[in-house]
PDB file of C-alpha atoms and ligand atoms in Angstrom:
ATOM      1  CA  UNK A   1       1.623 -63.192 201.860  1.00 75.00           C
ATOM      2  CA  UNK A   2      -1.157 -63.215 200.235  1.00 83.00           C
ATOM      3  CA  UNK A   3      -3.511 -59.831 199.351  1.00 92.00           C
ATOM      4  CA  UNK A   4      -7.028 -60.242 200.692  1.00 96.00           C
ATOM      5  CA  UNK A   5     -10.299 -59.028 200.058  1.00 97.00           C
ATOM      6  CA  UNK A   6     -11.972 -56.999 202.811  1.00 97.00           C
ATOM      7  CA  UNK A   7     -15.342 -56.032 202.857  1.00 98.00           C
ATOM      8  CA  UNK A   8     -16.738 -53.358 204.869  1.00 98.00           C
ATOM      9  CA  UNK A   9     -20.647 -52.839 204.275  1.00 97.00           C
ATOM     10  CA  UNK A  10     -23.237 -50.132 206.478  1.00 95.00           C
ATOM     11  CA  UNK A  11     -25.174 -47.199 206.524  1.00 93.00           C
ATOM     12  CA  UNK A  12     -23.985 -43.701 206.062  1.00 88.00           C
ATOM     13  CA  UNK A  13     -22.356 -42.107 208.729  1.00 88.00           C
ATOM     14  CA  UNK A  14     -21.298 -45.448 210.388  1.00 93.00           C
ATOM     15  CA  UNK A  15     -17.475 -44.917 209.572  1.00 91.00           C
ATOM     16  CA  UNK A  16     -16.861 -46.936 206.659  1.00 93.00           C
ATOM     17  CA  UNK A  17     -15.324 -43.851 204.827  1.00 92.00           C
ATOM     18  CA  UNK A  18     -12.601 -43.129 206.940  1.00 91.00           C
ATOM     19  CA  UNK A  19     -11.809 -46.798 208.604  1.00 94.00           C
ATOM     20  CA  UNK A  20     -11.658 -48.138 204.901  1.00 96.00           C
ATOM     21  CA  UNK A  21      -9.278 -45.328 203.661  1.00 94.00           C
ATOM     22  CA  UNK A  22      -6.961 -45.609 206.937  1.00 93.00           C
ATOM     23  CA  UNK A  23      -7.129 -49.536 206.788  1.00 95.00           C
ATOM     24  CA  UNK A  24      -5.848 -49.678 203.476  1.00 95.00           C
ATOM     25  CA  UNK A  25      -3.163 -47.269 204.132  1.00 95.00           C
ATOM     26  CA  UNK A  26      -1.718 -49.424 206.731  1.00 94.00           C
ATOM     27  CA  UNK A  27      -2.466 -52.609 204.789  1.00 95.00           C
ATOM     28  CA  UNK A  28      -1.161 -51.339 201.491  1.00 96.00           C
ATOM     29  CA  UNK A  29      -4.001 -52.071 199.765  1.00 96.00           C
ATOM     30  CA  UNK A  30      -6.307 -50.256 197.052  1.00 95.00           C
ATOM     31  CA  UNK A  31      -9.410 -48.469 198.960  1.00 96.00           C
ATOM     32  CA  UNK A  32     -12.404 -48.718 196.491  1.00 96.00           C
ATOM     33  CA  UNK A  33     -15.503 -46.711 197.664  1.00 96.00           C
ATOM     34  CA  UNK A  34     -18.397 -48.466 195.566  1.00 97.00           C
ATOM     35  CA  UNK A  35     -20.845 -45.936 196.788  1.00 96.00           C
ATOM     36  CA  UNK A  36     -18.655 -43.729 195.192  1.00 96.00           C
ATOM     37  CA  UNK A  37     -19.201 -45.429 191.732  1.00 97.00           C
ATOM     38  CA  UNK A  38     -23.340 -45.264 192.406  1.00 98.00           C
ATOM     39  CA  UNK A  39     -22.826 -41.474 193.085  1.00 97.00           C
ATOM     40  CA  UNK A  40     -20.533 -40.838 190.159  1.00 98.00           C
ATOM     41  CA  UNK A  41     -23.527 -42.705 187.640  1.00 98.00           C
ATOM     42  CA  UNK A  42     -26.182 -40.642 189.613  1.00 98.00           C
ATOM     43  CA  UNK A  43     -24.252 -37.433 188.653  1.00 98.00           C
ATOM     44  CA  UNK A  44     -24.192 -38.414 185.185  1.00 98.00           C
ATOM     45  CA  UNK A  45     -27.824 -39.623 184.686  1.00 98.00           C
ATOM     46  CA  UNK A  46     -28.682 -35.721 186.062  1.00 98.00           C
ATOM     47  CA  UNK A  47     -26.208 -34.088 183.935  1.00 98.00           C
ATOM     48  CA  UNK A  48     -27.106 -35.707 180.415  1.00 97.00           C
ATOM     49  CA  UNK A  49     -31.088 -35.208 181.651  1.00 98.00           C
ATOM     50  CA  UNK A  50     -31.908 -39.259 181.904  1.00 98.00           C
ATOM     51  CA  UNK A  51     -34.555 -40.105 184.030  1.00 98.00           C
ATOM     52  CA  UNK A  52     -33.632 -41.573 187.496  1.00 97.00           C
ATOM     53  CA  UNK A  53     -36.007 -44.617 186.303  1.00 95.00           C
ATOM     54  CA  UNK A  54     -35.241 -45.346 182.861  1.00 98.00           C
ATOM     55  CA  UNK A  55     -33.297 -48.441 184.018  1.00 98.00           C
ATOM     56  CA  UNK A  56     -31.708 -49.240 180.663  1.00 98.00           C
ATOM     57  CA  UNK A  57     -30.432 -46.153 179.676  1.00 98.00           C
ATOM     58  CA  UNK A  58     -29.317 -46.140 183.171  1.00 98.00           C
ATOM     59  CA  UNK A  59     -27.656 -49.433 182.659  1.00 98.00           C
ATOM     60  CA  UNK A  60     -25.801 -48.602 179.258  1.00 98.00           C
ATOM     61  CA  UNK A  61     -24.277 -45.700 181.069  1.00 98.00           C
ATOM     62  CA  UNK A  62     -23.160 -47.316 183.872  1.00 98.00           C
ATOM     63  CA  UNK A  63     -21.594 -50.038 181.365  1.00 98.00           C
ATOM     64  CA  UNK A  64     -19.877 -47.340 179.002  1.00 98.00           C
ATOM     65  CA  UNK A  65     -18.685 -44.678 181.297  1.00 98.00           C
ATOM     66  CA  UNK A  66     -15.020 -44.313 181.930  1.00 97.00           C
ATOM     67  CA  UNK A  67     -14.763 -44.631 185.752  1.00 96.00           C
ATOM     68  CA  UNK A  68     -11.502 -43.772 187.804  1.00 94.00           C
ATOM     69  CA  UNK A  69     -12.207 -44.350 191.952  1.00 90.00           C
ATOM     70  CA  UNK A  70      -9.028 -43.812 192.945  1.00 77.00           C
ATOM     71  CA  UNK A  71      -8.283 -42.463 196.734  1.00 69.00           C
ATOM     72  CA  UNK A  72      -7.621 -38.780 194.979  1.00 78.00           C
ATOM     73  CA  UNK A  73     -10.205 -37.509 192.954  1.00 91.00           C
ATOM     74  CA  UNK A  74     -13.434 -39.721 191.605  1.00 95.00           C
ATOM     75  CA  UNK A  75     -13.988 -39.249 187.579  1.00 97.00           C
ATOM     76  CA  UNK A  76     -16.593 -40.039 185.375  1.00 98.00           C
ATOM     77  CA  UNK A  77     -15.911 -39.767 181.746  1.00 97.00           C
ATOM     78  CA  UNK A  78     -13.155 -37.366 182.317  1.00 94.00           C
ATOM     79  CA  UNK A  79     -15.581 -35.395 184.849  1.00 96.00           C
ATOM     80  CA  UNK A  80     -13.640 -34.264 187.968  1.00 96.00           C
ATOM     81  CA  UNK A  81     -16.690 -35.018 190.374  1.00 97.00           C
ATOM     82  CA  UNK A  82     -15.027 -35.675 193.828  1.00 95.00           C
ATOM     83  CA  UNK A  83     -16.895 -32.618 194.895  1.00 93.00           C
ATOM     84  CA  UNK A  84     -19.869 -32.124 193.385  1.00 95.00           C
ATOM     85  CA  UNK A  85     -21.160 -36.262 193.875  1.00 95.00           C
ATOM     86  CA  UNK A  86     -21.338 -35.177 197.370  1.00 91.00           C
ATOM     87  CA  UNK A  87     -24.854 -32.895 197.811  1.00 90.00           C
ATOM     88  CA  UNK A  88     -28.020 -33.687 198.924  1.00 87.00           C
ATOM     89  CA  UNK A  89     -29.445 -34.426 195.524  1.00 93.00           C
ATOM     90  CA  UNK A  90     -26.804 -36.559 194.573  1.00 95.00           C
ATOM     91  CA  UNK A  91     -27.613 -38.575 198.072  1.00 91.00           C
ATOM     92  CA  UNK A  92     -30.897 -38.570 196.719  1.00 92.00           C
ATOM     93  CA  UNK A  93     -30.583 -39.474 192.711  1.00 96.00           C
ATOM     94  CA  UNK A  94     -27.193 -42.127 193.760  1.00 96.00           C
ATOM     95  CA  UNK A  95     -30.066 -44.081 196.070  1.00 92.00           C
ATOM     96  CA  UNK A  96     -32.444 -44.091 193.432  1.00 95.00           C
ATOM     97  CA  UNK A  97     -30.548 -45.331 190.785  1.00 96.00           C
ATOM     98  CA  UNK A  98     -29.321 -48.249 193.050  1.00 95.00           C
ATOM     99  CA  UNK A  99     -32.311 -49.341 193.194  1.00 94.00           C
ATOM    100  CA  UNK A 100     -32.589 -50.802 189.465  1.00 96.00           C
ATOM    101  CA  UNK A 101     -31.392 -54.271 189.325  1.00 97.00           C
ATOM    102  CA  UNK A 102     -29.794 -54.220 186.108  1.00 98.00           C
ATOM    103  CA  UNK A 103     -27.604 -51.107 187.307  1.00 98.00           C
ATOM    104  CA  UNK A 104     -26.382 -52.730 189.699  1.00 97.00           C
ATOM    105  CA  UNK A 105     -25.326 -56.034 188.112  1.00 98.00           C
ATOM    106  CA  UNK A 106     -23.120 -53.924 185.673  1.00 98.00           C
ATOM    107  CA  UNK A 107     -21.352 -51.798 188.569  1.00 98.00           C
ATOM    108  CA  UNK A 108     -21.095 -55.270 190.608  1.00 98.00           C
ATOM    109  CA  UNK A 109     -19.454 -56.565 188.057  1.00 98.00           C
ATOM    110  CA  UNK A 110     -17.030 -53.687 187.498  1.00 97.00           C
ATOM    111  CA  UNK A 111     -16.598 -53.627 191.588  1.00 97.00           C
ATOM    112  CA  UNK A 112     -15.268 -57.699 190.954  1.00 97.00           C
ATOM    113  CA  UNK A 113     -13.284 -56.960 187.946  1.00 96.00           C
ATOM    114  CA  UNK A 114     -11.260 -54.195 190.619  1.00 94.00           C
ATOM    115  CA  UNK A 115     -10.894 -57.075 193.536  1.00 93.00           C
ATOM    116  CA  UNK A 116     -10.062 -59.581 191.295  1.00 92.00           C
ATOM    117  CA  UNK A 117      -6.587 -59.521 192.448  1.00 92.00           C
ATOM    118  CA  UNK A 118      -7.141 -58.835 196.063  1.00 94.00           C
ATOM    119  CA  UNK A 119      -5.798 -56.579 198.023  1.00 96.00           C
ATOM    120  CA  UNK A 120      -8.445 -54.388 198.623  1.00 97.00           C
ATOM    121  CA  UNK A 121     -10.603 -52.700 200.957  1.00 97.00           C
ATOM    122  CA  UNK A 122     -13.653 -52.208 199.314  1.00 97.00           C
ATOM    123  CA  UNK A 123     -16.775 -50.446 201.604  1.00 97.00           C
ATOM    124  CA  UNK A 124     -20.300 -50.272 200.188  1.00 96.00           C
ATOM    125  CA  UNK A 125     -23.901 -51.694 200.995  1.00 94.00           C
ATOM    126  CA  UNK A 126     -23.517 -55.470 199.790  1.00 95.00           C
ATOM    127  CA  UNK A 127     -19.621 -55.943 199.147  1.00 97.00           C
ATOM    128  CA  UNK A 128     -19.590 -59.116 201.969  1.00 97.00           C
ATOM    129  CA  UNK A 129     -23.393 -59.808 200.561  1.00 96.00           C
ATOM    130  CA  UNK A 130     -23.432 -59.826 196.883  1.00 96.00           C
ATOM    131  CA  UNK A 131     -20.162 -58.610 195.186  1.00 97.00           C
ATOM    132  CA  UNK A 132     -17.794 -60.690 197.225  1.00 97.00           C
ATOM    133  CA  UNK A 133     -19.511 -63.018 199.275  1.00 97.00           C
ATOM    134  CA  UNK A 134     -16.178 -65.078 199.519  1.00 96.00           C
ATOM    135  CA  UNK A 135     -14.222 -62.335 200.810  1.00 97.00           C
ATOM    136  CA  UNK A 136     -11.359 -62.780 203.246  1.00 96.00           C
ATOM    137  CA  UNK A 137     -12.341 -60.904 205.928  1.00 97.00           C
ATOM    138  CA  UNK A 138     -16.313 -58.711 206.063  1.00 98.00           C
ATOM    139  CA  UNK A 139     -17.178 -56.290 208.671  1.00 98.00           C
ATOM    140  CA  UNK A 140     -20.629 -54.473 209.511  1.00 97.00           C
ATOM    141  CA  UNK A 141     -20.295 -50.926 210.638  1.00 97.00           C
ATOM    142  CA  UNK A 142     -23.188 -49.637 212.127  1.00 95.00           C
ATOM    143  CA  UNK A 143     -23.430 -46.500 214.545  1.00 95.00           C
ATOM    144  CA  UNK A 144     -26.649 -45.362 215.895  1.00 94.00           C
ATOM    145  CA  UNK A 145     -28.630 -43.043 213.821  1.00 91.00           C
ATOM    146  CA  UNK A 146     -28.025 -39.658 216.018  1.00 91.00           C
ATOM    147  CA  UNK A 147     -24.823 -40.044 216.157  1.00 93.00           C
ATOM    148  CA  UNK A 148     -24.639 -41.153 212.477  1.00 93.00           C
ATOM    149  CA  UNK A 149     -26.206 -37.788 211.265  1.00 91.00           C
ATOM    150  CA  UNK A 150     -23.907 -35.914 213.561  1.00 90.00           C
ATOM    151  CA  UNK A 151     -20.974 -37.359 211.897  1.00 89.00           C
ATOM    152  CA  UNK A 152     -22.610 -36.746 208.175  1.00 86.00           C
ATOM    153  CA  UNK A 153     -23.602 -33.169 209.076  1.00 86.00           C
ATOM    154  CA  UNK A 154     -19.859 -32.332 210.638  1.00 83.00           C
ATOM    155  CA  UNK A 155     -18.363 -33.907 207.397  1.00 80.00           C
ATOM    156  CA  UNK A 156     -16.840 -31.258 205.202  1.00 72.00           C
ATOM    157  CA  UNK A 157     -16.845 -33.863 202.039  1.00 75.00           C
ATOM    158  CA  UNK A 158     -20.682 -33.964 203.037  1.00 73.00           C
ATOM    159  CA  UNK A 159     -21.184 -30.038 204.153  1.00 59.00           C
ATOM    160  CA  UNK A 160     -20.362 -28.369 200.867  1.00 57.00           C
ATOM    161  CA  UNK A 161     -20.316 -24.368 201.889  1.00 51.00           C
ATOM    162  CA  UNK A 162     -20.773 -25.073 205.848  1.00 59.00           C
ATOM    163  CA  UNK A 163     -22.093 -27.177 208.614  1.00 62.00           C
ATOM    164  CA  UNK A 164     -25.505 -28.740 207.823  1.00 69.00           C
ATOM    165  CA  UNK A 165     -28.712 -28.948 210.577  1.00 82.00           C
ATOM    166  CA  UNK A 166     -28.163 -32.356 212.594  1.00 84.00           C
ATOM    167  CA  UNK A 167     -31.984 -32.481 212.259  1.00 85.00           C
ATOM    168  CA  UNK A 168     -32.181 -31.670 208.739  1.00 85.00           C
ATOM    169  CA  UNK A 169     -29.120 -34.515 207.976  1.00 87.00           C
ATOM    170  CA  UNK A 170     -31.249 -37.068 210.314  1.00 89.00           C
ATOM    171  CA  UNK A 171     -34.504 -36.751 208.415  1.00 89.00           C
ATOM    172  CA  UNK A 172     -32.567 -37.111 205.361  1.00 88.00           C
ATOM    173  CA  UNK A 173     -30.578 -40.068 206.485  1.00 88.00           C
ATOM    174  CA  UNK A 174     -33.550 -41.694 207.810  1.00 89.00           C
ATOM    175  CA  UNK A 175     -35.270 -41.607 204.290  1.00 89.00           C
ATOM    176  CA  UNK A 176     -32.247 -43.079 202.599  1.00 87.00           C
ATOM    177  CA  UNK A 177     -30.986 -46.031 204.981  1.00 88.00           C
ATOM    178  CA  UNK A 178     -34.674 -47.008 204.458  1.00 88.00           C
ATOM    179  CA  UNK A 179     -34.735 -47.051 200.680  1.00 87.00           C
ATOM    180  CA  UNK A 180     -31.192 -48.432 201.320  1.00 87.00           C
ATOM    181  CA  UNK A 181     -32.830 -51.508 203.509  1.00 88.00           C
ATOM    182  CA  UNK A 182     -35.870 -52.292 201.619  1.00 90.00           C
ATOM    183  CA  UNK A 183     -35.372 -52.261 197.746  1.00 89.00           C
ATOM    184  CA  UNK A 184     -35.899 -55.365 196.322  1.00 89.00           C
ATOM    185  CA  UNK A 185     -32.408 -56.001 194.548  1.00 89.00           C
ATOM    186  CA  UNK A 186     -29.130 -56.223 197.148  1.00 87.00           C
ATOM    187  CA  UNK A 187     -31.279 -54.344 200.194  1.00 89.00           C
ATOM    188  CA  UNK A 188     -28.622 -53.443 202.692  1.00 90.00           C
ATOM    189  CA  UNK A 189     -28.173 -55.970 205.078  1.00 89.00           C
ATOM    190  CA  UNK A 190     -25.236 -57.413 207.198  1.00 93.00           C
ATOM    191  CA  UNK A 191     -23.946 -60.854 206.126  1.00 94.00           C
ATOM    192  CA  UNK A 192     -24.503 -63.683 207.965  1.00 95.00           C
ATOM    193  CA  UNK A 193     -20.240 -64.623 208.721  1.00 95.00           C
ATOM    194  CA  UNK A 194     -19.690 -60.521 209.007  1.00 97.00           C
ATOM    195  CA  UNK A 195     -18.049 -59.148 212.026  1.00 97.00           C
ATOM    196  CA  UNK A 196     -20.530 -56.428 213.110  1.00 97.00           C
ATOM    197  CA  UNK A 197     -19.293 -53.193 214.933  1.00 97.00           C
ATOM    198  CA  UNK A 198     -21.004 -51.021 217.025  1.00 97.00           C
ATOM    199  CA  UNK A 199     -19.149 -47.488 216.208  1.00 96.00           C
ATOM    200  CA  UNK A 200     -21.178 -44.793 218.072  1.00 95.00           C
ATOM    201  CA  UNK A 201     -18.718 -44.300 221.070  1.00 94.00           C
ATOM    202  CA  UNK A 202     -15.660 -45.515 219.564  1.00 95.00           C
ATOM    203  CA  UNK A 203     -12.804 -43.678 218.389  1.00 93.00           C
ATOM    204  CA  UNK A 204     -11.581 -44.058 214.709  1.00 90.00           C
ATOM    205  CA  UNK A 205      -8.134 -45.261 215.626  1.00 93.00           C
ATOM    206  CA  UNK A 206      -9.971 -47.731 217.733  1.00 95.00           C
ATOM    207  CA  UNK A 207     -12.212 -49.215 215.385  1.00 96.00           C
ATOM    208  CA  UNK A 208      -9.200 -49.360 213.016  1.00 94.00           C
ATOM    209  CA  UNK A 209      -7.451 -51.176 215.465  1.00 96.00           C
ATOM    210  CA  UNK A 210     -10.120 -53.775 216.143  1.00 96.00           C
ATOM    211  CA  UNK A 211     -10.571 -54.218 212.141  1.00 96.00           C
ATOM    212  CA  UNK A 212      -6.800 -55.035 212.185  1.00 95.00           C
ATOM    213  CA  UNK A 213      -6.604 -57.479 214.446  1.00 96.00           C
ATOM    214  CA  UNK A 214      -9.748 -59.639 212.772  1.00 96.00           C
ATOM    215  CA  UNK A 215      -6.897 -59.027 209.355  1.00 94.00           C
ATOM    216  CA  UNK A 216      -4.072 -60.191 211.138  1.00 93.00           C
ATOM    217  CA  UNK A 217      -6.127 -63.593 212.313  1.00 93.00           C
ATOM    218  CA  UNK A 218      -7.446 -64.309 208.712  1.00 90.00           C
ATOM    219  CA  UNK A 219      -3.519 -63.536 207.623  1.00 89.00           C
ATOM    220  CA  UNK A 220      -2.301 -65.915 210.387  1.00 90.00           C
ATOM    221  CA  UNK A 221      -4.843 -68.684 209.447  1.00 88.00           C
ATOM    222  CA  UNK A 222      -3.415 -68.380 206.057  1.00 82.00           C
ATOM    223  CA  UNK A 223       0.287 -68.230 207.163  1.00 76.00           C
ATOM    224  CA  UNK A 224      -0.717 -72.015 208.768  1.00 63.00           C
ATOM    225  CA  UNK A 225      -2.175 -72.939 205.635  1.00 62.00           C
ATOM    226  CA  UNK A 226       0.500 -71.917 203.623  1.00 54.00           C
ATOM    227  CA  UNK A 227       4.134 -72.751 203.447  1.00 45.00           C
TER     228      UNK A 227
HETATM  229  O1  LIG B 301     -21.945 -44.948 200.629  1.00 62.27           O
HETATM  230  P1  LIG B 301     -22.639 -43.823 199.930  1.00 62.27           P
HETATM  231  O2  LIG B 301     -23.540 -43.039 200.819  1.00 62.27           O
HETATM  232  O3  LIG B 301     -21.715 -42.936 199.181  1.00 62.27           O
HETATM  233  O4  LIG B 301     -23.561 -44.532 198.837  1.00 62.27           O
HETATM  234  C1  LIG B 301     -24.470 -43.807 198.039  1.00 62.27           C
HETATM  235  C2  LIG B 301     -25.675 -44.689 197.700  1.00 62.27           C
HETATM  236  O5  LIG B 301     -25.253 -45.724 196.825  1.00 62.27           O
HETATM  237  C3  LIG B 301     -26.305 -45.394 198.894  1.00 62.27           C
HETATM  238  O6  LIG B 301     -27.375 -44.674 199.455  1.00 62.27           O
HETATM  239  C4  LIG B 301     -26.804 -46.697 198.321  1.00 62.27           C
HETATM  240  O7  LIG B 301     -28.127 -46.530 197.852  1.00 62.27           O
HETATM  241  C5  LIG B 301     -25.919 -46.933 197.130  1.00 62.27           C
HETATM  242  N1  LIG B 301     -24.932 -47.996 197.329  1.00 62.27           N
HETATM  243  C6  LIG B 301     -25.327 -49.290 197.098  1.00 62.27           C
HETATM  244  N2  LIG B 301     -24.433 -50.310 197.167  1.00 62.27           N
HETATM  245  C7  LIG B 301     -23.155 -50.070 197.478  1.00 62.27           C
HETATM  246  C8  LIG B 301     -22.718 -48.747 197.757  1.00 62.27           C
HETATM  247  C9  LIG B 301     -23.654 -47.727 197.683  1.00 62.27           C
HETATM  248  O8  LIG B 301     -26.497 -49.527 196.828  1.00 62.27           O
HETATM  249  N3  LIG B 301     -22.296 -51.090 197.506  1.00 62.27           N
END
């Protein structure tokens, strides 16, 4: 059978996280969180005092650094950083620095160079856009943004020490999804042949369910195609 690519692209908070991971487990597949690889850089351009504009040295970085995103922990140049990419200023800084074209054409290319083989889920801002605009199957998970920021704020990845203010997670959200949606290079968007779903009242095991089904069609499709 053969091992697709699935894209799942949204905003924060709109499930991608936890539908990707679960997805892949049943699939077999490698789960690649991309955001995960503009947070890691982000983290790095603070710690070695770059700043969040200086697009080249933000690009060689992003080119040299050793980066492991497996499902366990998230490493950058031997960093353990699965905990500490997840703050408010990394939210901040990771948004910023994908906003410079030429960082993201060197992590897009290091996101291909990991689906390359298929058999991945891979969930970010412009995976069924930009970094695999062929892919198998894309979905667009969107919530609405209330119940977005809930989710964020209830997140202990997200929550560091305790439970953050819905309000103060909203605001913050708000300011993000909009950098997010109208920077000039990749701006999040749906693509045009994605499946979009509506998550606010749905359950995760229902979502993952629906997700599943769209797989099982593309792997049918192929299963007629195929001897
Ligand atoms: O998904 P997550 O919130 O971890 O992503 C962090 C930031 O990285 C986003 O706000 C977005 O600016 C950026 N990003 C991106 N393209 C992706 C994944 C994330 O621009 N494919």
């Amino acid at each position: 059978m053969r091992a697709l690519i699935i894209a799942i692209d949204g905003p924060s908070g709109a499930g991608k996280g936890t539908v990707s991971r679960v997805l892949a487990a049943e699939l077999h597949y490698r789960h690649i969180d991309s955001g995960a690889m503009y947070r890691a850089v982000a983290w790095k351009v603070l710690a070695d005092g770059l700043a969040l504009d200086d697009e080249p040295a933000i690009a060689r970085l992003a080119a040299e650094a050793r980066l492991d995103i497996g499902d366990g922990a998230i490493r950058i140049d031997g960093h353990d950083v699965t905990r500490a990419i997840r703050t408010p200023e990394i939210d901040r800084a990771a948004a910023a620095v994908a906003r410079l074209p030429r960082v993201r054409a060197v992590l897009v290319e290091r996101q291909r160079q990991l689906g390359a083989d298929g058999g991945i889920v891979m969930e970010g801002r412009d995976i069924g856009t930009v970094v695999f605009p062929r892919a198998d199957v894309k979905i667009y998970l969107d919530a609405s943004p209330d119940e977005r920021a809930r989710r964020r704020a209830h997140d202990p990845a997200h929550a560091g020490g305790g439970p953050l203010a819905v309000a103060e997670v909203a605001t913050a959200l708000e300011a993000r999804d909009r950098a997010d949606q109208t920077r000039a290079a990749s701006p999040l968007m749906a693509a045009a042949d994605a499946v979009p779903i509506d998550t606010t009242s749905m359950r995760v095991e229902d979502v993952v369910r629906e997700v599943l089904e769209i797989v099982q069609r593309q792997l049918e499709a192929d299963g007629g195609r195929e001897e």
